[in-house]
Amino acid sequence: MTQRTAQVMACSNIAIAKYWGKADTELNLPAVPSLSMTLDGLRTVTRVTFDDELRTDEATLDGEPLSGRPLARVTALLDRVRSIAGCSDRARVESNNDFPTASGLASSASGFAALALAASRALKLGLSAGRVSGLARASSASAARSIFGGYAALDAGAREAERVAPASHWELAMLVAVTDPGPKSIGSTSGMQHTAQTSPYYREWIREAPRVFDEVKRALLARELEPLGEAMEHSALLMHASMMGARPAIVYLAPATLSVMSLVKRLRADGLPAYFTMDAGPHVKVLTLPRHADEVALALDEHPGVERVIRCGPGPDAHELKPGAA
Ligand code: DP6
């Protein structure tokens, strides 16, 4: 019996400049450039064990066995790693999130980043962070960014994400206001395909997104919160507008989402720097400075429709955990 194993931790990330739409569906290449902050408060720990006695890949997420399409996505990533290694052993994957899975908190980002790194470390491939990012990207493009801590970007058409700035560049706070998850709506992969095929606003989104990305990147590198926050809100709303123009419309924003957005605007009018963004789900992520984070978190926590607030700073690189660590 031969077993080769590794355990890694990867953080989720929130796009400040959004990715929505594919330049190549087969290769899973993004149509627009995106830039994200890696979140230290949303973590996935994954162990991958290649075992020559296994007949098929097996995977659990938070202790629940995966089957169907989720398991097929795991196997597809493992196949890419196996083909680099010239190995045919099947693997056992145990993955645990410290936040609600499939709730629009971008669990696929940390999940596929952790899986790509754990599988390549288990087989001792010695791949660069860029190559691991490319493996994660082929499964889920937002996962490419989670290989890098701090702030990372994935260019339009790019195979690998790259670091824009380390976590130490700017200690921003991102407060995740978890709202009622409601019924599960369309996943991001099919949501962006449907938007591309049916929304007349998709073309405008593709045209505008690179410009907003440039604004976000410039403001981040210059550490200017107001233009960063303003461009972040614009990116999110442009993306959601393109989805709402689809037929039938894709609407991820719930009543609580809109209400939290107004709260954030009110806080800003009262002099607190706070800016919102939303992904393919109803939760609102609020960007502020650490010195205002307690006050903003309290206002969010007390707001109707907010179930809890998860406070995040810029997280570390995805990395291997020593045996026994969690
Ligand atoms: C709204 O990375 O989940 O979170 O590449 O099809 O797996 P696939 O899509 P995914 O899309 C994430 C979309 C988003 C914005 C973002 O994270 O940039």
PDB file of N, CA, C and O in Angstrom, residues 20-44:
ATOM      1  N   TRP A  20     -16.791  38.119 -14.396  1.00  0.00           N
ATOM      2  CA  TRP A  20     -18.091  37.541 -14.774  1.00  0.00           C
ATOM      3  C   TRP A  20     -18.065  37.358 -16.276  1.00  0.00           C
ATOM      4  O   TRP A  20     -18.069  38.341 -17.027  1.00  0.00           O
ATOM      5  N   GLY A  21     -17.995  36.133 -16.751  1.00  0.00           N
ATOM      6  CA  GLY A  21     -17.965  35.863 -18.184  1.00  0.00           C
ATOM      7  C   GLY A  21     -16.658  35.220 -18.596  1.00  0.00           C
ATOM      8  O   GLY A  21     -15.611  35.469 -18.001  1.00  0.00           O
ATOM      9  N   LYS A  22     -16.752  34.356 -19.621  1.00  0.00           N
ATOM     10  CA  LYS A  22     -15.584  33.571 -20.035  1.00  0.00           C
ATOM     11  C   LYS A  22     -15.153  33.906 -21.458  1.00  0.00           C
ATOM     12  O   LYS A  22     -15.984  34.020 -22.356  1.00  0.00           O
ATOM     13  N   ALA A  23     -13.818  34.028 -21.640  1.00  0.00           N
ATOM     14  CA  ALA A  23     -13.260  34.208 -22.983  1.00  0.00           C
ATOM     15  C   ALA A  23     -13.214  32.846 -23.685  1.00  0.00           C
ATOM     16  O   ALA A  23     -13.290  32.762 -24.902  1.00  0.00           O
ATOM     17  N   ASP A  24     -13.061  31.787 -22.897  1.00  0.00           N
ATOM     18  CA  ASP A  24     -13.004  30.433 -23.447  1.00  0.00           C
ATOM     19  C   ASP A  24     -13.644  29.492 -22.429  1.00  0.00           C
ATOM     20  O   ASP A  24     -13.139  29.337 -21.312  1.00  0.00           O
ATOM     21  N   THR A  25     -14.763  28.898 -22.837  1.00  0.00           N
ATOM     22  CA  THR A  25     -15.517  28.054 -21.907  1.00  0.00           C
ATOM     23  C   THR A  25     -14.798  26.735 -21.643  1.00  0.00           C
ATOM     24  O   THR A  25     -14.768  26.260 -20.512  1.00  0.00           O
ATOM     25  N   GLU A  26     -14.205  26.156 -22.693  1.00  0.00           N
ATOM     26  CA  GLU A  26     -13.509  24.868 -22.538  1.00  0.00           C
ATOM     27  C   GLU A  26     -12.331  24.992 -21.569  1.00  0.00           C
ATOM     28  O   GLU A  26     -12.164  24.203 -20.656  1.00  0.00           O
ATOM     29  N   LEU A  27     -11.524  26.030 -21.791  1.00  0.00           N
ATOM     30  CA  LEU A  27     -10.318  26.197 -20.962  1.00  0.00           C
ATOM     31  C   LEU A  27     -10.609  26.947 -19.668  1.00  0.00           C
ATOM     32  O   LEU A  27      -9.752  27.056 -18.799  1.00  0.00           O
ATOM     33  N   ASN A  28     -11.813  27.493 -19.559  1.00  0.00           N
ATOM     34  CA  ASN A  28     -12.214  28.340 -18.426  1.00  0.00           C
ATOM     35  C   ASN A  28     -11.287  29.554 -18.246  1.00  0.00           C
ATOM     36  O   ASN A  28     -10.678  29.740 -17.187  1.00  0.00           O
ATOM     37  N   LEU A  29     -11.208  30.336 -19.304  1.00  0.00           N
ATOM     38  CA  LEU A  29     -10.423  31.575 -19.249  1.00  0.00           C
ATOM     39  C   LEU A  29     -11.376  32.755 -19.092  1.00  0.00           C
ATOM     40  O   LEU A  29     -12.405  32.820 -19.784  1.00  0.00           O
ATOM     41  N   PRO A  30     -11.075  33.679 -18.192  1.00  0.00           N
ATOM     42  CA  PRO A  30     -11.996  34.792 -17.926  1.00  0.00           C
ATOM     43  C   PRO A  30     -12.034  35.823 -19.064  1.00  0.00           C
ATOM     44  O   PRO A  30     -11.021  36.058 -19.729  1.00  0.00           O
ATOM     45  N   ALA A  31     -13.200  36.428 -19.239  1.00  0.00           N
ATOM     46  CA  ALA A  31     -13.364  37.433 -20.303  1.00  0.00           C
ATOM     47  C   ALA A  31     -12.920  38.814 -19.846  1.00  0.00           C
ATOM     48  O   ALA A  31     -12.696  39.689 -20.678  1.00  0.00           O
ATOM     49  N   VAL A  32     -12.842  39.018 -18.526  1.00  0.00           N
ATOM     50  CA  VAL A  32     -12.483  40.345 -18.001  1.00  0.00           C
ATOM     51  C   VAL A  32     -11.415  40.190 -16.911  1.00  0.00           C
ATOM     52  O   VAL A  32     -11.331  39.143 -16.267  1.00  0.00           O
ATOM     53  N   PRO A  33     -10.625  41.229 -16.688  1.00  0.00           N
ATOM     54  CA  PRO A  33      -9.650  41.162 -15.598  1.00  0.00           C
ATOM     55  C   PRO A  33     -10.343  41.353 -14.253  1.00  0.00           C
ATOM     56  O   PRO A  33     -11.306  42.123 -14.156  1.00  0.00           O
ATOM     57  N   SER A  34      -9.866  40.665 -13.222  1.00  0.00           N
ATOM     58  CA  SER A  34     -10.462  40.807 -11.883  1.00  0.00           C
ATOM     59  C   SER A  34      -9.349  40.972 -10.852  1.00  0.00           C
ATOM     60  O   SER A  34      -8.212  40.565 -11.082  1.00  0.00           O
ATOM     61  N   LEU A  35      -9.716  41.583  -9.746  1.00  0.00           N
ATOM     62  CA  LEU A  35      -8.744  41.833  -8.671  1.00  0.00           C
ATOM     63  C   LEU A  35      -9.431  41.582  -7.340  1.00  0.00           C
ATOM     64  O   LEU A  35     -10.548  42.069  -7.121  1.00  0.00           O
ATOM     65  N   SER A  36      -8.783  40.828  -6.459  1.00  0.00           N
ATOM     66  CA  SER A  36      -9.459  40.462  -5.213  1.00  0.00           C
ATOM     67  C   SER A  36      -8.583  40.649  -3.987  1.00  0.00           C
ATOM     68  O   SER A  36      -7.359  40.766  -4.084  1.00  0.00           O
ATOM     69  N   MET A  37      -9.270  40.652  -2.854  1.00  0.00           N
ATOM     70  CA  MET A  37      -8.601  40.609  -1.555  1.00  0.00           C
ATOM     71  C   MET A  37      -8.832  39.204  -0.997  1.00  0.00           C
ATOM     72  O   MET A  37      -9.967  38.712  -0.982  1.00  0.00           O
ATOM     73  N   THR A  38      -7.757  38.563  -0.573  1.00  0.00           N
ATOM     74  CA  THR A  38      -7.843  37.242   0.055  1.00  0.00           C
ATOM     75  C   THR A  38      -8.305  37.452   1.498  1.00  0.00           C
ATOM     76  O   THR A  38      -7.824  38.371   2.166  1.00  0.00           O
ATOM     77  N   LEU A  39      -9.234  36.615   1.968  1.00  0.00           N
ATOM     78  CA  LEU A  39      -9.896  36.892   3.256  1.00  0.00           C
ATOM     79  C   LEU A  39      -9.452  35.935   4.346  1.00  0.00           C
ATOM     80  O   LEU A  39      -9.735  34.725   4.284  1.00  0.00           O
ATOM     81  N   ASP A  40      -8.798  36.478   5.374  1.00  0.00           N
ATOM     82  CA  ASP A  40      -8.267  35.602   6.425  1.00  0.00           C
ATOM     83  C   ASP A  40      -9.366  34.963   7.278  1.00  0.00           C
ATOM     84  O   ASP A  40      -9.101  33.997   7.984  1.00  0.00           O
ATOM     85  N   GLY A  41     -10.591  35.461   7.203  1.00  0.00           N
ATOM     86  CA  GLY A  41     -11.662  34.920   8.052  1.00  0.00           C
ATOM     87  C   GLY A  41     -12.487  33.819   7.404  1.00  0.00           C
ATOM     88  O   GLY A  41     -13.408  33.290   8.028  1.00  0.00           O
ATOM     89  N   LEU A  42     -12.204  33.490   6.144  1.00  0.00           N
ATOM     90  CA  LEU A  42     -12.968  32.442   5.444  1.00  0.00           C
ATOM     91  C   LEU A  42     -11.978  31.428   4.895  1.00  0.00           C
ATOM     92  O   LEU A  42     -11.355  31.657   3.872  1.00  0.00           O
ATOM     93  N   ARG A  43     -11.842  30.316   5.624  1.00  0.00           N
ATOM     94  CA  ARG A  43     -10.762  29.376   5.315  1.00  0.00           C
ATOM     95  C   ARG A  43     -11.275  27.987   4.956  1.00  0.00           C
ATOM     96  O   ARG A  43     -12.256  27.528   5.542  1.00  0.00           O
ATOM     97  N   THR A  44     -10.546  27.331   4.069  1.00  0.00           N
ATOM     98  CA  THR A  44     -10.790  25.921   3.766  1.00  0.00           C
ATOM     99  C   THR A  44      -9.522  25.141   4.078  1.00  0.00           C
ATOM    100  O   THR A  44      -8.430  25.574   3.701  1.00  0.00           O
TER     101      THR A  44
END
